[in-house]
PDB file of C-alpha atoms in Angstrom:
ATOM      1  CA  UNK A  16      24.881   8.571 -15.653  1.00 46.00           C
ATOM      2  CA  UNK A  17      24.943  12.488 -15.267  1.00 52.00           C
ATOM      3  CA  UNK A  18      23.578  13.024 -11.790  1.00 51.00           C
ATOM      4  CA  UNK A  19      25.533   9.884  -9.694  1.00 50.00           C
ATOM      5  CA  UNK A  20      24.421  11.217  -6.432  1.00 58.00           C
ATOM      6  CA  UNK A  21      21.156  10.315  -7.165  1.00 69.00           C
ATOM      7  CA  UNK A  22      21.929   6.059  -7.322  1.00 70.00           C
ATOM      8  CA  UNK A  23      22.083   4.401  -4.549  1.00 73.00           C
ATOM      9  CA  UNK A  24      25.513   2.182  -4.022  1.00 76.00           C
ATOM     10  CA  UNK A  25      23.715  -0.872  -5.215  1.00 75.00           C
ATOM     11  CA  UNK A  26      21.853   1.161  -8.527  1.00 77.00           C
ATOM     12  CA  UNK A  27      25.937   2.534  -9.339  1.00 79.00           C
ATOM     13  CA  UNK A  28      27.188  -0.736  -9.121  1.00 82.00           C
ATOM     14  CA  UNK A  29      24.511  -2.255 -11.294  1.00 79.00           C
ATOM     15  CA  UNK A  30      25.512   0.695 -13.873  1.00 82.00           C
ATOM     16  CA  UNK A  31      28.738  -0.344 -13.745  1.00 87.00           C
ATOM     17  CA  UNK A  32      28.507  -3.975 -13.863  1.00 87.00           C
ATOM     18  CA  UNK A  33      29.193  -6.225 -17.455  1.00 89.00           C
ATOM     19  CA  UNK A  34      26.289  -6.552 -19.746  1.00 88.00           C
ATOM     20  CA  UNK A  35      26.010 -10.286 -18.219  1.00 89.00           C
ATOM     21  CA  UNK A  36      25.635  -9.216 -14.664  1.00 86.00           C
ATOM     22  CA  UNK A  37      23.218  -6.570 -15.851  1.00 82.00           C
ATOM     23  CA  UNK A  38      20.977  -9.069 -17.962  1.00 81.00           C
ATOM     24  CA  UNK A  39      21.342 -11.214 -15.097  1.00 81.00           C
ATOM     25  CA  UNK A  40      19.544  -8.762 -12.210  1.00 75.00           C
ATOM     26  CA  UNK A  41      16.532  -7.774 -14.677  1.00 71.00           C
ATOM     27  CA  UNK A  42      15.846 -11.722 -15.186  1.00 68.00           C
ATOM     28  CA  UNK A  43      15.826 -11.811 -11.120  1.00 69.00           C
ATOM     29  CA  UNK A  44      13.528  -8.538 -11.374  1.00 60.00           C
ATOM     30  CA  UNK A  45      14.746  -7.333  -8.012  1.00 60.00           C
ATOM     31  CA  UNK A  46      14.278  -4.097  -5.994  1.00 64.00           C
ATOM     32  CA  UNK A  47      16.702  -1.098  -6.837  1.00 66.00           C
ATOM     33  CA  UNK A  48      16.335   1.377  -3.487  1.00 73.00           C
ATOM     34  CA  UNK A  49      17.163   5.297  -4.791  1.00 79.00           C
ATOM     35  CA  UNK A  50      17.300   7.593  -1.938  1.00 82.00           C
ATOM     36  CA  UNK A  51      13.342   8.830  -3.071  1.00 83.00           C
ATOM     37  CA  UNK A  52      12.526   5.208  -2.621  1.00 84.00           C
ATOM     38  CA  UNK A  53      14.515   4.824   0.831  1.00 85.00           C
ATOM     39  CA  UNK A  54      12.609   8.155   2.002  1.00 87.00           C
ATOM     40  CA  UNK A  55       9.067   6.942   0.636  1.00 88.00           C
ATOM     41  CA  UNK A  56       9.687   3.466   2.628  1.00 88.00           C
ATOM     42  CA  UNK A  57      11.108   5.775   5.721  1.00 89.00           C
ATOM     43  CA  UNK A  58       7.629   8.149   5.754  1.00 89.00           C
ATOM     44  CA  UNK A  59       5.720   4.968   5.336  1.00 89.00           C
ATOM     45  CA  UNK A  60       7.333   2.979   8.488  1.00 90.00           C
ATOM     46  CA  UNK A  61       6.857   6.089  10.158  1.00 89.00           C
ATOM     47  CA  UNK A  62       3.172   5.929   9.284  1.00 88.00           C
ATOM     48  CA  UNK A  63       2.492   2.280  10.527  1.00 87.00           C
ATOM     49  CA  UNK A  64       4.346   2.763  13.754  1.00 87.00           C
ATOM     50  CA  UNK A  65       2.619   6.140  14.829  1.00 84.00           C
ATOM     51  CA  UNK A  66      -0.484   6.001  16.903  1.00 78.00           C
ATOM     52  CA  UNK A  67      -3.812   6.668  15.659  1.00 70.00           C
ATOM     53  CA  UNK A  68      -5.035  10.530  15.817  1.00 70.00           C
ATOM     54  CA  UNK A  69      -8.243  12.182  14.860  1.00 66.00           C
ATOM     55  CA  UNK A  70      -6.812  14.027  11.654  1.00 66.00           C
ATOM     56  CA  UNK A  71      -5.422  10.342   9.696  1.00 64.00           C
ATOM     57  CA  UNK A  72      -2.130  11.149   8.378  1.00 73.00           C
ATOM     58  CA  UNK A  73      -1.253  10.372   4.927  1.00 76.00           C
ATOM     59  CA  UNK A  74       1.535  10.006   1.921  1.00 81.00           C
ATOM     60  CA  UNK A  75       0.985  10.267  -1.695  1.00 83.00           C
ATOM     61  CA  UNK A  76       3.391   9.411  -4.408  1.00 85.00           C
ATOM     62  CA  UNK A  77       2.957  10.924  -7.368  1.00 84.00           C
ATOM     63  CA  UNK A  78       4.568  10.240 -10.364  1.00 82.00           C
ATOM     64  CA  UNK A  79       4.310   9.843 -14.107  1.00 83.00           C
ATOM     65  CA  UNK A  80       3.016   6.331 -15.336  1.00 83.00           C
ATOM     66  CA  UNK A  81       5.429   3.598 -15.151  1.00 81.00           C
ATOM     67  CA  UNK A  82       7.656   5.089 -12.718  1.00 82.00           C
ATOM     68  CA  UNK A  83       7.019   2.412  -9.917  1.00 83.00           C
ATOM     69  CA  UNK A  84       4.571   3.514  -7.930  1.00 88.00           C
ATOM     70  CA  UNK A  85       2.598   0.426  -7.583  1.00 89.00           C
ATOM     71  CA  UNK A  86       6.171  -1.629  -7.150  1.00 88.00           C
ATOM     72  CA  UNK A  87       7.236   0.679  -3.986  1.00 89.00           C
ATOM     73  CA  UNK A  88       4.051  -0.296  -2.412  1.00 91.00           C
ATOM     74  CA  UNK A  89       4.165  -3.625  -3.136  1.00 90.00           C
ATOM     75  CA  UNK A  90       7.550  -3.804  -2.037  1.00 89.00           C
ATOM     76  CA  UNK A  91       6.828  -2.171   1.488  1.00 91.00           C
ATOM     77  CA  UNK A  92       3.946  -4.685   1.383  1.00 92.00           C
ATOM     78  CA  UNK A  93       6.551  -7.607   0.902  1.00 90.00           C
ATOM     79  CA  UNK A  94       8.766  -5.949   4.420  1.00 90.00           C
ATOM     80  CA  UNK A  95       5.478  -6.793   6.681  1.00 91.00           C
ATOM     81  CA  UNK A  96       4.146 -10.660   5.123  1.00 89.00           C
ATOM     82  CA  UNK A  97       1.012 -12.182   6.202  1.00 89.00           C
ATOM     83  CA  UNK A  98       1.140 -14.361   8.950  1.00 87.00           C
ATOM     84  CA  UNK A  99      -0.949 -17.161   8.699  1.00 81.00           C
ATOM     85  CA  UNK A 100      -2.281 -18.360  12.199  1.00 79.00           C
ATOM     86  CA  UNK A 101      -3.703 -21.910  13.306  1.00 82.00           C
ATOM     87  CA  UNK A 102      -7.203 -21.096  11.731  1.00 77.00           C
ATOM     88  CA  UNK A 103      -7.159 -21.114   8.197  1.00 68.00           C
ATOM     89  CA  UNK A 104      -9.637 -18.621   7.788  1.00 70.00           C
ATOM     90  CA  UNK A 105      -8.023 -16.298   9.592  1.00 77.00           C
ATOM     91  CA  UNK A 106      -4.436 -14.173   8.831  1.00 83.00           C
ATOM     92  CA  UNK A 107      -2.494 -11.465  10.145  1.00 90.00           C
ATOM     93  CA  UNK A 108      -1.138  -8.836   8.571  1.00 90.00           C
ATOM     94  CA  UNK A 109      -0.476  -5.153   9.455  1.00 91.00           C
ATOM     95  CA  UNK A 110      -0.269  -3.208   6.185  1.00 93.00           C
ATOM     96  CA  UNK A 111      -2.687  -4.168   3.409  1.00 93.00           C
ATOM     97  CA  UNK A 112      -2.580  -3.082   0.177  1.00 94.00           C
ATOM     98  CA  UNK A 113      -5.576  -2.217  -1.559  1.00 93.00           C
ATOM     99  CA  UNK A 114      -5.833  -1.799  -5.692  1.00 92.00           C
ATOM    100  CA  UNK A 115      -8.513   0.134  -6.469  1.00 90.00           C
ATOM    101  CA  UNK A 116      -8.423  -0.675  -9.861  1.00 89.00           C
ATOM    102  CA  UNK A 117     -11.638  -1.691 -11.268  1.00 86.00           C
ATOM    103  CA  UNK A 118     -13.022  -1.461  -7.480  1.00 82.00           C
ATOM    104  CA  UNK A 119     -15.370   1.652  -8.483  1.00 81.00           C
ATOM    105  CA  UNK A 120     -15.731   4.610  -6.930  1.00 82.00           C
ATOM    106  CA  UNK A 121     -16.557   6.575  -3.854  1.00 87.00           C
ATOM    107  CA  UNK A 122     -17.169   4.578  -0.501  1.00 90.00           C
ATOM    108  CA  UNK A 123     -18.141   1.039  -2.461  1.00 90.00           C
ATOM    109  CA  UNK A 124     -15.375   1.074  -3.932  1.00 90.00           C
ATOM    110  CA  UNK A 125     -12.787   1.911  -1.446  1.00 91.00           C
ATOM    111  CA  UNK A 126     -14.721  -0.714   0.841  1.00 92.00           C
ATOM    112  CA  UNK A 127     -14.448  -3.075  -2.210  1.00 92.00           C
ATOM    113  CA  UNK A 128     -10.561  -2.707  -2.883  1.00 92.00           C
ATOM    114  CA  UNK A 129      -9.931  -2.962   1.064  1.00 93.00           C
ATOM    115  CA  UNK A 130     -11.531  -6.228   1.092  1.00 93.00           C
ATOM    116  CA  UNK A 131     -10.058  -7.620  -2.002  1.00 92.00           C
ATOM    117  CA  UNK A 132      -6.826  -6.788  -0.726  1.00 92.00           C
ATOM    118  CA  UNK A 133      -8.130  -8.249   2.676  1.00 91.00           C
ATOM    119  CA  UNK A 134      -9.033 -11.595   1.147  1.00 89.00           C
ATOM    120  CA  UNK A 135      -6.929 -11.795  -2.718  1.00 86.00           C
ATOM    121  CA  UNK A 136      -8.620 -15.899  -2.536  1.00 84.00           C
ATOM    122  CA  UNK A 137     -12.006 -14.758  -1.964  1.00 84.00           C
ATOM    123  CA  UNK A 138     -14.933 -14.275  -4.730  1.00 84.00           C
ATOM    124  CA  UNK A 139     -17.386 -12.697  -3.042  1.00 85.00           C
ATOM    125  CA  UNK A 140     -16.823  -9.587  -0.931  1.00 79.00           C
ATOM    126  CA  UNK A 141     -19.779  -8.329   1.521  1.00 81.00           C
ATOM    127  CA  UNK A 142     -19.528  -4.366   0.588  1.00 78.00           C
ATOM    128  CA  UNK A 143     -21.124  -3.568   4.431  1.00 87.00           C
ATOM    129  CA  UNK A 144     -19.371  -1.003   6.892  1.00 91.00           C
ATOM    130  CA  UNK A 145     -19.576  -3.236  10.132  1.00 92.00           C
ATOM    131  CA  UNK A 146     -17.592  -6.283   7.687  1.00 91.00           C
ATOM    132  CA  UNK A 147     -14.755  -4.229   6.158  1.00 92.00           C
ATOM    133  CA  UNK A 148     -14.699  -3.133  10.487  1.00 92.00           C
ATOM    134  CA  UNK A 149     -14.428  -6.719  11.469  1.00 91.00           C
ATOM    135  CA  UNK A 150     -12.115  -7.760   8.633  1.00 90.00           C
ATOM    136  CA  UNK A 151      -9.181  -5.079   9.636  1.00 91.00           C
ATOM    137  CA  UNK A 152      -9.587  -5.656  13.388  1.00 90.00           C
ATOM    138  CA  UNK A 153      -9.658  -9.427  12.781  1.00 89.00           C
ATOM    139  CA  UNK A 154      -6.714  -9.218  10.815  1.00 90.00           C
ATOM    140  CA  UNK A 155      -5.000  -6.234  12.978  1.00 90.00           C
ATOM    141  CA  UNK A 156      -4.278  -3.950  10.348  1.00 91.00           C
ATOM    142  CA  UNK A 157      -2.330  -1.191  11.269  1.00 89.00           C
ATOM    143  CA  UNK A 158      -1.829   0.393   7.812  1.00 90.00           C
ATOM    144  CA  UNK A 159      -3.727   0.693   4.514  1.00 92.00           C
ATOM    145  CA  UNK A 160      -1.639   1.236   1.367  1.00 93.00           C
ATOM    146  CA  UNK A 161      -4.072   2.324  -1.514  1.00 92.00           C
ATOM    147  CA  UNK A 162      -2.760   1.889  -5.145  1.00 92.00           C
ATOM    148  CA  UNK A 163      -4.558   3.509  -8.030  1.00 90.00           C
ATOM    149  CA  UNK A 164      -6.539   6.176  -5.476  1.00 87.00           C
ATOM    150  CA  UNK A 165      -7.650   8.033  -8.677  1.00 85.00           C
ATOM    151  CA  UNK A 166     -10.147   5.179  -9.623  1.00 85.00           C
ATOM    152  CA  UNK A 167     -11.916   6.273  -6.568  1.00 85.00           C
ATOM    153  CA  UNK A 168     -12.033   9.834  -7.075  1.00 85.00           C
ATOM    154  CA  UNK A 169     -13.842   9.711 -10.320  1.00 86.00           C
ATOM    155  CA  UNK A 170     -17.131  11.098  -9.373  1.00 82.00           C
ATOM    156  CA  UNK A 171     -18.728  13.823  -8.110  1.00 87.00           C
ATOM    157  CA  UNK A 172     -17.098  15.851  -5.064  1.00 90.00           C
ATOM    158  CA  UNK A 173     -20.387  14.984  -2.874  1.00 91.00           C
ATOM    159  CA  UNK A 174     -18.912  11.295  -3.370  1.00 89.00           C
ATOM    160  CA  UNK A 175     -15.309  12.542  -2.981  1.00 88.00           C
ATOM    161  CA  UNK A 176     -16.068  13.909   0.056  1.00 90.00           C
ATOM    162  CA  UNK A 177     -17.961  11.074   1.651  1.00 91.00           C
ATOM    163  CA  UNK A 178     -14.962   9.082   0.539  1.00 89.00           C
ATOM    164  CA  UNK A 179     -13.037  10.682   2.830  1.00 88.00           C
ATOM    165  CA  UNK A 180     -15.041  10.594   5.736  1.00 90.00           C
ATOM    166  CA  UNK A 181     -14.651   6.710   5.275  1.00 90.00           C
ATOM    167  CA  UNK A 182     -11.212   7.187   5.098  1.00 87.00           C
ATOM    168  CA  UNK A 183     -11.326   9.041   8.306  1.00 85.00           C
ATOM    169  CA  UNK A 184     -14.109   6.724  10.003  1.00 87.00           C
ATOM    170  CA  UNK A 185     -11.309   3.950   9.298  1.00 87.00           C
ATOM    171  CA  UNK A 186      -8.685   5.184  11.116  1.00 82.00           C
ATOM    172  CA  UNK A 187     -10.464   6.163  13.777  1.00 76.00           C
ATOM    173  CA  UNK A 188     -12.355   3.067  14.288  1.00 68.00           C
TER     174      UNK A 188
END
């Protein structure tokens, strides 16, 4: 490794560990924190703790493909698990991740990935405002964690920009 300063202790010592203790951690397939994933998870506990304003704030990560996007928000995902309560139709949780892969675009679709990520079980998803409202309140979501935003964004910048007055109606509701 060129740059060590980069690894965190945990990433050096997996460098330096036998071929058998290497072969061993990618068969467990666990989390490696770098300090760019310790200050994505930092910004992102940051954003579920701070109180609402008008203006939502926001994070993107951008990267090339396969660089682990999708697995540092599933991983922050993992920090905050759903609590099931004593109504089975009912769970807490306060960050939700949403794929919007395949979800389509513009408002729908954002609406659409929200409540797939709301209810992974579920079929059928009502695609109405006032249900994707009742659906975060019931569930007290706090933060919304969108992976694969680009599938949203592929239309016109009329539907861009309606797609962010959702996202703003959202956190403001």
């Amino acid at each position: 490794v060129n740059v060590p300063f980069e690894l965190a202790p945990s990433a050096r010592d997996l460098v330096c560990a036998s071929p058998v203790e290497r072969a061993t951690f990618v068969q467990r397939d666990c989390w490696v924190h770098t300090p760019t994933t310790s200050r994505a998870f930092q910004w992102m506990e940051y954003l579920l703790r701070s109180e609402r304003v008008r203006r939502p704030r926001n994070m993107q990560i951008v990267a090339a493909a396969g660089m682990g996007k999708s697995s540092i928000l599933q991983e922050f995902e993992n920090l905050h698990p759903v609590v099931r309560t004593e109504d089975p139709l009912r769970m807490q949780r306060r960050v939700l991740l949403a794929n919007a892969t395949h979800a389509g675009t513009g408002v729908s679709g954002l609406r659409r990935a929200v409540m797939r990520g709301a209810w992974p079980d579920a079929k059928y998803f009502p695609d109405g405002q006032d249900d994707l409202d009742a659906t975060l309140k019931s569930q007290g979501v706090r933060l919304i964690l969108i992976d694969e935003t680009g599938d949203l964004l592929k239309s016109t910048p009329a539907v861009q920009k309606r797609l962010l007055t959702e996202l703003k109606r959202i956190n403001n509701d």
